[in-house]
């Protein structure tokens, strides 16, 4: 298919821009306009190619103003338990709130094994084994990079939550 290479390149660019925005904000929080520009370019790349960003990236970008959400810098995080225990992330730029359920057994639908499509035998036999291995290693490498980035951010969130619980 013609568009497969374009989608891969677009995802690589989006991943690079997301990492660049995080690094810029991590080095100096006063570089917020540059990080905002990176996320805005990331948004335009996704929209031009009609692609969806990974759910882990969506959690750290404001849905309204596309500002990078970093705890204590561009966002506030609160633990609330009105209906259910949930984590509320509030963007300090536009005051938009995101809520995430905080149940121990909760799992995103895209992470659920039931949501995964199973390949039929016909499609797997059409793709050479070498190409399947190459595709698998590339996706595993990208997934590993995203998980490392998210783990760094999650660690900082957990530290903030622990400090809030102590007070």
XYZ file of N, CA and C in Angstrom:
501
model
N 0.822 -1.171 0.000
C 0.000 0.000 0.000
C 0.871 1.242 0.000
N 0.422 2.285 -0.682
C 1.234 3.471 -0.885
C 1.488 4.262 0.393
N 0.518 4.390 1.268
C 0.623 5.258 2.432
C 1.341 4.667 3.627
N 1.769 3.404 3.572
C 2.384 2.769 4.738
C 3.675 3.450 5.163
N 4.527 3.815 4.200
C 5.790 4.475 4.513
C 5.578 5.849 5.115
N 4.573 6.549 4.604
C 4.274 7.888 5.122
C 3.817 7.824 6.576
N 2.992 6.828 6.900
C 2.500 6.700 8.280
C 3.661 6.402 9.219
N 4.572 5.538 8.793
C 5.715 5.194 9.638
C 6.581 6.428 9.881
N 6.854 7.173 8.812
C 7.657 8.386 8.949
C 6.960 9.409 9.840
N 5.647 9.514 9.693
C 4.886 10.464 10.510
C 4.957 10.075 11.984
N 4.808 8.777 12.292
C 4.888 8.338 13.681
C 6.285 8.561 14.260
N 7.313 8.358 13.443
C 8.672 8.610 13.911
C 8.859 10.096 14.223
N 8.315 10.949 13.356
C 8.430 12.388 13.577
C 7.665 12.813 14.828
N 6.473 12.255 15.006
C 5.666 12.573 16.183
C 6.394 12.140 17.453
N 6.976 10.962 17.428
C 7.719 10.460 18.582
C 8.905 11.377 18.888
N 9.619 11.801 17.838
C 10.765 12.695 18.021
C 10.317 14.028 18.615
N 9.235 14.600 18.081
C 8.745 15.882 18.577
C 8.283 15.790 20.037
N 7.639 14.676 20.384
C 7.186 14.486 21.766
C 8.374 14.405 22.720
N 9.384 13.648 22.343
C 10.577 13.538 23.180
C 11.300 14.882 23.282
N 11.361 15.625 22.159
C 12.028 16.922 22.158
C 11.305 17.897 23.087
N 9.979 17.887 23.060
C 9.213 18.773 23.938
C 9.479 18.440 25.402
N 9.525 17.148 25.732
C 9.814 16.747 27.109
C 11.219 17.191 27.532
N 12.199 16.994 26.659
C 13.570 17.364 27.006
C 13.720 18.870 27.177
N 13.062 19.639 26.314
C 13.144 21.096 26.415
C 12.566 21.565 27.747
N 11.419 21.019 28.119
C 10.793 21.416 29.382
C 11.575 20.901 30.584
N 12.213 19.754 30.435
C 12.984 19.181 31.543
C 14.243 20.011 31.810
N 14.893 20.491 30.730
C 16.106 21.280 30.890
C 15.829 22.653 31.477
N 14.783 23.317 30.961
C 14.461 24.657 31.440
C 12.965 24.889 31.289
N 12.225 24.968 32.392
C 10.779 25.168 32.304
C 10.363 26.493 31.659
N 11.293 27.434 31.521
C 10.978 28.703 30.875
C 10.886 28.564 29.354
N 11.261 27.408 28.811
C 11.182 27.166 27.369
C 9.805 26.659 26.962
N 8.775 27.072 27.667
C 7.428 26.600 27.383
C 6.961 26.927 25.961
N 7.264 28.109 25.407
C 6.814 28.378 24.032
C 7.411 27.416 23.004
N 8.672 27.023 23.204
C 9.294 26.079 22.283
C 8.650 24.698 22.402
N 8.397 24.258 23.615
C 7.730 22.969 23.816
C 6.318 23.005 23.251
N 5.635 24.136 23.418
C 4.284 24.275 22.858
C 4.330 24.212 21.339
N 5.357 24.795 20.739
C 5.505 24.739 19.276
C 5.724 23.301 18.823
N 6.545 22.551 19.547
C 6.774 21.146 19.194
C 5.470 20.347 19.245
N 4.681 20.553 20.281
C 3.419 19.810 20.373
C 2.428 20.264 19.309
N 2.473 21.544 18.949
C 1.587 22.035 17.889
C 1.967 21.420 16.543
N 3.264 21.320 16.254
C 3.718 20.671 15.018
C 3.340 19.192 15.036
N 3.458 18.570 16.215
C 3.056 17.173 16.360
C 1.575 17.011 16.033
N 0.754 17.924 16.519
C -0.684 17.904 16.247
C -0.946 18.042 14.750
N -0.242 18.958 14.099
C -0.486 19.170 12.669
C -0.047 17.959 11.844
N 1.039 17.301 12.236
C 1.477 16.094 11.528
C 0.421 14.997 11.651
N -0.105 14.806 12.872
C -1.132 13.786 13.085
C -2.400 14.101 12.303
N -2.787 15.369 12.260
C -4.009 15.732 11.559
C -3.853 15.626 10.048
N -2.697 16.006 9.509
C -2.490 15.938 8.062
C -2.500 14.512 7.558
N -1.971 13.603 8.345
C -1.909 12.191 7.949
C -3.116 11.392 8.425
N -4.040 12.044 9.134
C -5.235 11.378 9.678
C -4.833 10.199 10.560
N -3.904 10.442 11.465
C -3.405 9.411 12.371
C -3.819 9.735 13.799
N -3.714 8.740 14.659
C -4.030 8.907 16.079
C -2.750 8.763 16.881
N -2.598 9.592 17.901
C -1.426 9.473 18.753
C -1.622 8.323 19.741
N -0.528 7.824 20.241
C -0.558 6.722 21.195
C -1.208 7.195 22.493
N -1.939 6.315 23.157
C -2.658 6.708 24.378
C -1.728 7.208 25.463
N -0.505 6.736 25.486
C 0.440 7.220 26.493
C 0.859 8.669 26.215
N 0.904 9.065 24.956
C 1.211 10.458 24.619
C 0.023 11.360 24.913
N -1.169 10.849 24.728
C -2.371 11.650 24.943
C -2.497 12.078 26.404
N -2.008 11.272 27.303
C -2.143 11.574 28.731
C -1.322 12.771 29.160
N -0.304 13.128 28.414
C 0.579 14.214 28.813
C 0.503 15.418 27.893
N -0.569 15.506 27.110
C -0.802 16.661 26.253
C -2.227 17.133 26.483
N -2.399 18.443 26.693
C -3.722 19.010 26.919
C -4.549 18.891 25.637
N -5.784 18.486 25.794
C -6.655 18.275 24.648
C -7.113 19.593 24.028
N -7.161 20.637 24.819
C -7.679 21.916 24.335
C -6.579 22.799 23.730
N -5.515 23.037 24.482
C -4.483 23.973 24.006
C -3.205 23.277 23.525
N -3.121 21.976 23.613
C -1.979 21.165 23.181
C -0.690 21.572 23.897
N -0.814 21.946 25.140
C 0.340 22.250 25.970
C 0.835 20.940 26.596
N 2.123 20.813 26.780
C 2.687 19.630 27.410
C 2.370 19.674 28.901
N 1.778 18.620 29.435
C 1.365 18.593 30.841
C 2.448 17.955 31.704
N 3.159 18.802 32.433
C 4.166 18.330 33.369
C 3.729 18.724 34.771
N 3.717 17.779 35.714
C 3.241 18.070 37.066
C 4.064 19.164 37.748
N 3.360 20.141 38.279
C 4.005 21.225 38.982
C 4.527 22.345 38.106
N 4.633 22.119 36.803
C 5.141 23.138 35.887
C 4.000 23.693 35.044
N 3.343 22.815 34.294
C 2.240 23.250 33.441
C 0.921 22.589 33.825
N 0.938 21.781 34.864
C -0.284 21.095 35.272
C -0.281 20.851 36.776
N -1.489 20.745 37.332
C -1.629 20.333 38.729
C -2.302 18.976 38.744
N -1.926 18.163 39.715
C -2.476 16.817 39.821
C -3.107 16.670 41.195
N -4.328 16.191 41.212
C -5.054 15.993 42.462
C -5.668 14.601 42.481
N -5.645 13.981 43.647
C -6.336 12.716 43.853
C -7.695 13.023 44.462
N -8.756 12.547 43.823
C -10.106 12.795 44.316
C -10.859 11.476 44.408
N -11.865 11.456 45.275
C -12.634 10.218 45.437
C -14.115 10.526 45.629
N -14.683 11.283 44.737
C -16.102 11.588 44.852
C -16.941 10.388 44.443
N -16.999 10.099 43.173
C -17.740 8.916 42.721
C -16.849 7.684 42.794
N -15.703 7.816 42.173
C -14.682 6.775 42.187
C -13.362 7.456 42.495
N -12.400 6.663 42.924
C -11.075 7.233 43.079
C -10.549 7.556 41.684
N -10.112 8.794 41.516
C -9.567 9.177 40.225
C -8.513 10.263 40.399
N -7.697 10.383 39.395
C -6.639 11.364 39.351
C -7.094 12.478 38.421
N -7.047 13.722 38.868
C -7.459 14.856 38.047
C -6.225 15.668 37.684
N -5.999 15.831 36.375
C -4.890 16.620 35.870
C -5.485 17.899 35.280
N -5.057 19.054 35.778
C -5.575 20.337 35.325
C -4.472 21.116 34.623
N -4.732 21.525 33.389
C -3.794 22.339 32.626
C -3.805 23.754 33.199
N -2.631 24.304 33.468
C -2.545 25.643 34.029
C -2.681 26.733 32.972
N -2.604 26.368 31.692
C -2.745 27.350 30.614
C -4.210 27.657 30.316
N -5.032 26.603 30.191
C -6.430 26.794 29.777
C -7.435 26.248 30.798
N -6.964 25.689 31.902
C -7.795 25.149 32.998
C -8.644 23.951 32.574
N -8.259 23.234 31.542
C -8.950 22.024 31.141
C -8.552 20.887 32.086
N -9.533 20.053 32.448
C -9.267 18.948 33.363
C -9.382 17.610 32.648
N -8.507 16.694 33.025
C -8.571 15.307 32.567
C -8.703 14.445 33.801
N -9.524 13.416 33.708
C -9.722 12.514 34.843
C -9.341 11.092 34.440
N -8.593 10.426 35.317
C -8.167 9.051 35.081
C -8.576 8.208 36.280
N -9.238 7.091 36.004
C -9.703 6.200 37.057
C -8.498 5.590 37.762
N -8.600 5.421 39.072
C -7.484 4.957 39.886
C -7.802 3.610 40.548
N -8.494 2.723 39.842
C -8.785 1.396 40.372
C -7.594 0.479 40.157
N -7.392 -0.446 41.077
C -6.234 -1.339 40.975
C -6.349 -2.290 39.786
N -7.522 -2.762 39.469
C -7.682 -3.705 38.368
C -8.045 -3.062 37.040
N -8.045 -1.732 36.981
C -8.456 -1.020 35.769
C -7.410 -1.176 34.675
N -7.894 -1.407 33.454
C -7.004 -1.571 32.323
C -7.605 -0.867 31.123
N -6.785 -0.129 30.394
C -7.275 0.536 29.195
C -7.745 -0.493 28.184
N -8.733 -0.106 27.383
C -9.263 -1.038 26.393
C -8.187 -1.445 25.394
N -7.335 -0.510 24.988
C -6.315 -0.839 23.989
C -5.233 -1.757 24.568
N -5.091 -1.806 25.885
C -4.137 -2.718 26.517
C -4.752 -4.073 26.837
N -6.058 -4.170 26.718
C -6.766 -5.405 27.022
C -6.522 -6.433 25.916
N -6.198 -7.691 26.246
C -5.950 -8.701 25.212
C -7.176 -8.984 24.340
N -8.358 -8.732 24.859
C -9.576 -8.945 24.077
C -9.640 -7.964 22.912
N -9.059 -6.777 23.080
C -9.115 -5.744 22.047
C -8.165 -6.019 20.888
N -7.190 -6.869 21.088
C -6.212 -7.160 20.042
C -6.843 -8.019 18.956
N -6.550 -7.658 17.714
C -7.037 -8.438 16.595
C -6.115 -9.635 16.389
N -6.695 -10.758 16.076
C -5.892 -11.936 15.791
C -5.687 -12.006 14.290
N -4.478 -12.367 13.887
C -4.177 -12.471 12.463
C -4.675 -13.812 11.944
N -5.222 -13.759 10.759
C -5.629 -15.009 10.127
C -4.408 -15.656 9.501
N -4.496 -16.931 9.208
C -3.355 -17.657 8.646
C -3.025 -17.167 7.246
N -4.006 -16.689 6.515
C -3.779 -16.229 5.150
C -2.899 -14.981 5.117
N -3.136 -14.037 5.982
C -2.357 -12.800 5.962
C -0.932 -13.025 6.447
N -0.728 -13.914 7.404
C 0.625 -14.135 7.908
C 1.474 -14.889 6.896
N 0.862 -15.709 6.059
C 1.631 -16.450 5.072
C 2.015 -15.570 3.883
N 1.306 -14.457 3.663
C 1.621 -13.577 2.541
C 2.847 -12.709 2.834
N 3.121 -12.421 4.094
C 4.250 -11.578 4.466
C 5.439 -12.482 4.784
N 6.613 -12.223 4.160
C 7.792 -13.048 4.451
C 8.180 -12.979 5.917
N 8.779 -14.054 6.406
C 9.144 -14.160 7.822
C 10.173 -13.097 8.213
N 11.124 -12.778 7.323
C 12.143 -11.773 7.638
C 11.508 -10.398 7.839
N 10.532 -10.071 6.983
C 9.868 -8.779 7.086
C 9.041 -8.703 8.366
N 8.396 -9.832 8.752
C 7.626 -9.855 9.992
C 8.530 -9.606 11.193
N 9.733 -10.209 11.191
C 10.674 -10.019 12.289
C 11.144 -8.574 12.351
N 11.437 -7.973 11.186
C 11.895 -6.583 11.143
C 10.814 -5.636 11.654
N 9.572 -5.891 11.245
C 8.474 -5.047 11.710
C 8.292 -5.194 13.219
N 8.442 -6.414 13.705
C 8.287 -6.662 15.136
C 9.362 -5.964 15.953
N 10.623 -6.008 15.493
C 11.700 -5.373 16.252
C 11.574 -3.853 16.240
N 11.155 -3.276 15.099
C 10.990 -1.821 15.026
C 9.877 -1.362 15.967
N 8.770 -2.069 15.959
C 7.659 -1.674 16.828
C 8.019 -1.890 18.296
N 8.782 -2.942 18.582
C 9.208 -3.175 19.956
C 10.153 -2.078 20.426
N 11.042 -1.615 19.529
C 11.972 -0.550 19.883
C 11.217 0.750 20.154
N 10.246 1.074 19.295
C 9.449 2.281 19.480
C 8.638 2.196 20.764
N 8.047 1.031 21.012
C 7.264 0.841 22.229
C 8.152 0.962 23.466
N 9.370 0.451 23.388
C 10.303 0.532 24.510
C 10.676 1.987 24.788
N 10.932 2.768 23.724
C 11.268 4.183 23.895
C 10.128 4.952 24.546
N 8.914 4.694 24.091
C 7.751 5.379 24.647
C 7.558 4.988 26.107
N 7.726 3.701 26.428
C 7.560 3.247 27.810
C 8.600 3.875 28.735
N 9.852 4.023 28.247
C 10.885 4.652 29.070
C 10.533 6.110 29.359
N 10.072 6.802 28.336
C 9.697 8.206 28.502
C 8.540 8.337 29.482
N 7.571 7.473 29.352
C 6.404 7.526 30.223
C 6.782 7.130 31.642
N 7.674 6.171 31.777
C 8.073 5.768 33.125
C 8.769 6.919 33.844
N 9.580 7.712 33.121
C 10.218 8.874 33.742
C 9.177 9.867 34.240
N 8.179 10.127 33.411
C 7.139 11.078 33.796
C 6.295 10.508 34.939
N 5.979 9.226 34.867
C 5.176 8.597 35.929
C 5.908 8.609 37.263
N 7.223 8.426 37.225
C 8.004 8.464 38.457
C 7.907 9.844 39.092
N 7.997 10.887 38.249
C 7.886 12.239 38.813
C 6.486 12.490 39.360
N 5.463 11.945 38.705
C 4.090 12.081 39.204
C 3.938 11.359 40.530
N 4.466 10.142 40.614
C 4.366 9.370 41.853
C 5.079 10.078 43.003
N 6.220 10.708 42.717
C 6.931 11.440 43.758
C 6.098 12.609 44.251
N 5.448 13.321 43.331
C 4.587 14.436 43.724
C 3.417 13.936 44.567
N 2.806 12.827 44.151
C 1.663 12.276 44.879
C 2.089 11.855 46.274
N 3.253 11.219 46.397
C 3.744 10.805 47.714
C 3.993 12.013 48.614
N 4.559 13.073 48.025
C 4.809 14.257 48.835
C 3.497 14.914 49.277
N 2.476 14.849 48.428
C 1.166 15.395 48.798
C 0.520 14.554 49.892
N 0.683 13.250 49.825
C 0.087 12.381 50.835
C 0.726 12.584 52.201
N 2.033 12.896 52.210
C 2.728 13.110 53.476
C 2.260 14.379 54.171
N 1.869 15.369 53.377
C 1.441 16.637 53.991
C 0.001 16.647 54.351
